[in-house]
Short mmCIF file of C-alpha atoms in Angstrom, two decimals:
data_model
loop_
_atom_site.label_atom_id
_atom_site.label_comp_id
_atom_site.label_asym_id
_atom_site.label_seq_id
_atom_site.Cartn_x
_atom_site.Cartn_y
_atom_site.Cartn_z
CA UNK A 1 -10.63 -7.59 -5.92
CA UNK A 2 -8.87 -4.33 -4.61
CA UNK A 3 -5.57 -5.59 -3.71
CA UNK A 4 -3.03 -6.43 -6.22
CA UNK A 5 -2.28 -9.81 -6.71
CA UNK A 6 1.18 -11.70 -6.45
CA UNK A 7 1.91 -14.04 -9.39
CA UNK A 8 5.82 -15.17 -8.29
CA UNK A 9 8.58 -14.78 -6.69
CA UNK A 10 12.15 -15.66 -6.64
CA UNK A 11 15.73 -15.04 -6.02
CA UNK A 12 18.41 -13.59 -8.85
CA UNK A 13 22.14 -13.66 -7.61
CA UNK A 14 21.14 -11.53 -4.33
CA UNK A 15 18.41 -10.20 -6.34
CA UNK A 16 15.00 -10.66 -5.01
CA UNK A 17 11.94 -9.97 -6.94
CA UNK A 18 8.33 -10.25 -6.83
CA UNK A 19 5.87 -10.40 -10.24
CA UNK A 20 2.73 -8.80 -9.69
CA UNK A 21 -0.57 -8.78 -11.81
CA UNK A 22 -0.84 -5.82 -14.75
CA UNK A 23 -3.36 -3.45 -13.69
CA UNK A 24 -4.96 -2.02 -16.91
CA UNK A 25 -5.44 1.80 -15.72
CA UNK A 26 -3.72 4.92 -14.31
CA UNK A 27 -3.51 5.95 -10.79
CA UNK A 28 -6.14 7.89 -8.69
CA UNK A 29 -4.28 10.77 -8.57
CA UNK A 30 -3.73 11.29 -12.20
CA UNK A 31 -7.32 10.98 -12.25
CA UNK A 32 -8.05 13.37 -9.82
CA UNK A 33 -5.60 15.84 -11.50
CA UNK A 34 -6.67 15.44 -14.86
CA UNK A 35 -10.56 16.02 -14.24
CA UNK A 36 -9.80 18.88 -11.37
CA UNK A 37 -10.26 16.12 -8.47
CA UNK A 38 -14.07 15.92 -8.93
CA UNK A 39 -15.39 12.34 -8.26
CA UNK A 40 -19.01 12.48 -7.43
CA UNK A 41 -20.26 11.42 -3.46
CA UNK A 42 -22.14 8.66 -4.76
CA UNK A 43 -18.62 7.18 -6.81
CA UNK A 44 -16.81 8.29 -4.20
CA UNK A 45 -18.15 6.29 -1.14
CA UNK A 46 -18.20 3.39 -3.59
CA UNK A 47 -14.40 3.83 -4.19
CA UNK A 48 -13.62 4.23 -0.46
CA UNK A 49 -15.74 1.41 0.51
CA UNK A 50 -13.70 -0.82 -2.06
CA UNK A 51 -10.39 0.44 -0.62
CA UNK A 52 -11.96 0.16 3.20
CA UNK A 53 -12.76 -3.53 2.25
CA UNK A 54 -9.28 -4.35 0.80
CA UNK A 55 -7.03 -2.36 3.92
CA UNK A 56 -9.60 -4.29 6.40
CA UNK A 57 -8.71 -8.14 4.29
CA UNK A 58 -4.80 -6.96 4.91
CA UNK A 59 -5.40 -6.32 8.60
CA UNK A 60 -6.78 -9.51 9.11
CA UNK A 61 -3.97 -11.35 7.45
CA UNK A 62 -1.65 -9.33 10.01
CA UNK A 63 -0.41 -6.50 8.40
CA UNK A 64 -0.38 -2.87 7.73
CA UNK A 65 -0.05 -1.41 4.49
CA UNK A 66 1.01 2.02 5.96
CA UNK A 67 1.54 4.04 2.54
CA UNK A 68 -2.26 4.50 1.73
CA UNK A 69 -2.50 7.84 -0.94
CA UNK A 70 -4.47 8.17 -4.27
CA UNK A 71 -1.16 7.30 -5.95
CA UNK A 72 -1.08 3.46 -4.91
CA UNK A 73 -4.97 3.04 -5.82
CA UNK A 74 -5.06 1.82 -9.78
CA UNK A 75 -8.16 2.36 -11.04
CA UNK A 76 -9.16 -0.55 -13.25
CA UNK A 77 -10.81 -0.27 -16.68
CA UNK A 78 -13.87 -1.41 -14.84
CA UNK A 79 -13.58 1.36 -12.48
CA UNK A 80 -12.32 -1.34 -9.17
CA UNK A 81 -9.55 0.24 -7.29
CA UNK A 82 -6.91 -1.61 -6.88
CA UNK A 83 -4.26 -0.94 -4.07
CA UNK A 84 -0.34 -1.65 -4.82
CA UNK A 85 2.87 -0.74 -3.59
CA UNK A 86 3.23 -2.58 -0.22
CA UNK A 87 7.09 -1.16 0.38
CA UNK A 88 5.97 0.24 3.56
CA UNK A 89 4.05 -2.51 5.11
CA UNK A 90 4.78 -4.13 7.95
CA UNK A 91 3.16 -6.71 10.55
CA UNK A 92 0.88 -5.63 12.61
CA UNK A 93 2.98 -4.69 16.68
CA UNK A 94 6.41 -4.16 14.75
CA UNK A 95 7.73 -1.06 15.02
CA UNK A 96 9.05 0.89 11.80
CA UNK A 97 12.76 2.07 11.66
CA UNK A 98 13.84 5.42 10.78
CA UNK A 99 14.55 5.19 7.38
CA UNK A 100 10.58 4.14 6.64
CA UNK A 101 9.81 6.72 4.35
CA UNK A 102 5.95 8.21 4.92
CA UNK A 103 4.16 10.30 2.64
CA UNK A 104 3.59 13.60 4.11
CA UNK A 105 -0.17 14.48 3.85
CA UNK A 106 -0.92 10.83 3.66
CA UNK A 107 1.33 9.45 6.34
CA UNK A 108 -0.43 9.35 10.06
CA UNK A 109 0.84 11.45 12.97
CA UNK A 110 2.73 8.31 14.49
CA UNK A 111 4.11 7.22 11.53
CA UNK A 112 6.95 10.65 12.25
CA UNK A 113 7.08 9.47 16.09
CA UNK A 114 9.77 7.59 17.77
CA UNK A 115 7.71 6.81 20.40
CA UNK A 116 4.25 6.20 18.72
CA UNK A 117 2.49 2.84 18.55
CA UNK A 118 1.15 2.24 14.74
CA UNK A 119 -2.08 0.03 14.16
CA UNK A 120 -5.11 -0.31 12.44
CA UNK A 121 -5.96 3.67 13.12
CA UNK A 122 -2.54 4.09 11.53
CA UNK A 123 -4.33 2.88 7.64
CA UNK A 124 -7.56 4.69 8.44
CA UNK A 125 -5.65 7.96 8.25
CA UNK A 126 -4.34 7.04 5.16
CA UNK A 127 -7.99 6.44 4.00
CA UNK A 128 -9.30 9.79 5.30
CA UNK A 129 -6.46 11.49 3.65
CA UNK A 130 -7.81 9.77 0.46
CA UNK A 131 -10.95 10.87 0.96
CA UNK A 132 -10.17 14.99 1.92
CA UNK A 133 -7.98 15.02 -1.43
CA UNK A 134 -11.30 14.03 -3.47
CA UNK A 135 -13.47 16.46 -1.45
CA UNK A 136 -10.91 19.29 -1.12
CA UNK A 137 -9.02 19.32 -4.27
CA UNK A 138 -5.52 18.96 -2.70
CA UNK A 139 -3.92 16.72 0.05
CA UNK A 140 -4.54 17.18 4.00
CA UNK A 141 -1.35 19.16 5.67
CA UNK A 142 1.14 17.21 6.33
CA UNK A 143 1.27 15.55 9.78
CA UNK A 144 4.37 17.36 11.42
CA UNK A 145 2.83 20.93 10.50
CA UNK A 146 -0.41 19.98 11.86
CA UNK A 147 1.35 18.61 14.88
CA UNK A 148 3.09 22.10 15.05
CA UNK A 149 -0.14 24.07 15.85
CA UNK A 150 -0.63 24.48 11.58
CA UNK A 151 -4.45 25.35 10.96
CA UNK A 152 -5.82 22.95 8.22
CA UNK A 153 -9.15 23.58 6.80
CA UNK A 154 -11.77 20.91 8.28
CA UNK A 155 -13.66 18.43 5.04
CA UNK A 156 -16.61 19.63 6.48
CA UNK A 157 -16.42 23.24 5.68
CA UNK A 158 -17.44 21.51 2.09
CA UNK A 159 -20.99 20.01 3.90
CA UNK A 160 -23.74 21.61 1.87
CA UNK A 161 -21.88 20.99 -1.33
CA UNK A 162 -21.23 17.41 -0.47
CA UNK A 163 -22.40 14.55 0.96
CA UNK A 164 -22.37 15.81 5.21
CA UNK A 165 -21.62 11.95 6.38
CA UNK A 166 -18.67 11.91 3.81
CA UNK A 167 -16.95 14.83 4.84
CA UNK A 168 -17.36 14.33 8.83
CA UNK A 169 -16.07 10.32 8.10
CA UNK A 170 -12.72 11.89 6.49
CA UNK A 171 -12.01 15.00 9.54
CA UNK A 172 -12.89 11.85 11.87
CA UNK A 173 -10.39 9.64 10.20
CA UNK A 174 -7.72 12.57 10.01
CA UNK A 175 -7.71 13.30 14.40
CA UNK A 176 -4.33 13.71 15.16
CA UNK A 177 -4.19 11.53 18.04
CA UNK A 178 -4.84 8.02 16.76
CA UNK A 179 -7.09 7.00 19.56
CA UNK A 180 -9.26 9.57 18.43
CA UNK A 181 -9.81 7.96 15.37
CA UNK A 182 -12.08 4.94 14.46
CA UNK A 183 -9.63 1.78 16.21
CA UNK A 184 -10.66 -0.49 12.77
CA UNK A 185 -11.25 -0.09 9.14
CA UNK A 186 -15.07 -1.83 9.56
CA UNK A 187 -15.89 1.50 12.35
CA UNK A 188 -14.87 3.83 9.45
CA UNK A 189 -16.79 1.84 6.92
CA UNK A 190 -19.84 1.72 8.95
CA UNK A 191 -19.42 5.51 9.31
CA UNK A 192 -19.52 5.52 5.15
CA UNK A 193 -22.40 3.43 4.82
CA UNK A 194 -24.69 5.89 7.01
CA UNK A 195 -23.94 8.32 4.26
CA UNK A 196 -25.41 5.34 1.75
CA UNK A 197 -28.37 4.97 3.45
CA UNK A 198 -28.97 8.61 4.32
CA UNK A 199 -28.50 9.08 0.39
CA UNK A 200 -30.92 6.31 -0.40
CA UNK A 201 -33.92 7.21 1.42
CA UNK A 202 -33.45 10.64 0.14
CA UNK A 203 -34.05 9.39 -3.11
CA UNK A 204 -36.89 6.74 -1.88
CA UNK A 205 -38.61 9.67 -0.32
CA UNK A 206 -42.23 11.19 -2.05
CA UNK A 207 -41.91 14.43 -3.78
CA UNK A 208 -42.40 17.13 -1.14
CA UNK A 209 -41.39 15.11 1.72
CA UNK A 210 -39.36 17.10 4.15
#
């Protein structure tokens, strides 16, 4: 349910073209923009789960999507995000050429690197990056400054005022050197869903319970 569907496809003179489904609702960015970023934990995890679920159903078809940012997430009128824009994605062991455009802030450390090997780590950057613009209010630094020695503040200097297993699941997506990183999708996920659990036997706890 949160990746854009393909309805056709088909050739135009030297044209080729792709119809996709119409997603009924604005990007997350505009969102985030429009009501000063805030998305509460509890929607929040829920979103990034979605999006976790959908990047880990495109891995296991064989690809990479590679261009992960609140931008390409379409938020439906039900509140499902939706990822689109798959102009960067590639299969899974191919190596990107130079004129691959990446999103600084969003794109990975490799993703600037001749020499870098891309993989599933490579999304789960994207993801964290996601994630730090909801809890931070503004987009990580980009890659190359960080890779130049650039301080960036860490999500979890925002523990306290949100959810502690959210904000140490985005700085542990965002390690510079991808093997630093969760290796799949399903390790980050599992690293969101402590923060579910945590959260629900907070609330399942007796009044006064410490």
């Amino acid at each position: 349910p949160s990746i854009v569907r393909l309805k056709d496809s088909g050739r135009d003179g030297d044209l080729t073209f792709v119809v996709l489904e119409w997603i009924d609702g604005g990007d997350l960015e505009s969102f985030m923009a429009s009501s000063g970023g805030a998305i509460a934990d509890d929607r929040l995890i829920q979103l990034l789960c979605a999006l976790a679920d959908a990047v880990a159903a495109i891995h296991a078809a064989g690809w990479l999507h590679r261009d992960l940012k609140p931008a390409n997430v379409l938020l439906r009128s039900d509140g499902i995000p939706v990822l689109v824009d798959f102009g960067a994605a590639l299969p899974i062991g191919e190596s990107a050429t130079l004129e691959t455009e990446v999103t600084d802030g969003y794109g990975a450390p490799e993703q600037y690197l001749t020499d870098a090997r891309e993989g599933p780590w490579t999304d789960v950057y994207g993801l964290g990056a996601i994630a730090y613009r909801a809890l931070c209010g503004r987009a990580p630094l980009s890659a190359p400054a960080r890779l130049r020695g650039e301080a960036m503040p860490l999500a979890m200097d925002h523990a306290g005022i949100r959810d502690e297993a959210l904000c140490r699941a985005a700085d542990w997506a965002l390690a510079l050197e991808g093997r630093k990183r969760p290796q799949t999708v399903e390790d980050w996920r599992a690293a969101l869903s402590i923060s579910v659990e945590h959260r629900a036997s907070a609330e399942r706890a007796p009044a006064g319970a410490a």
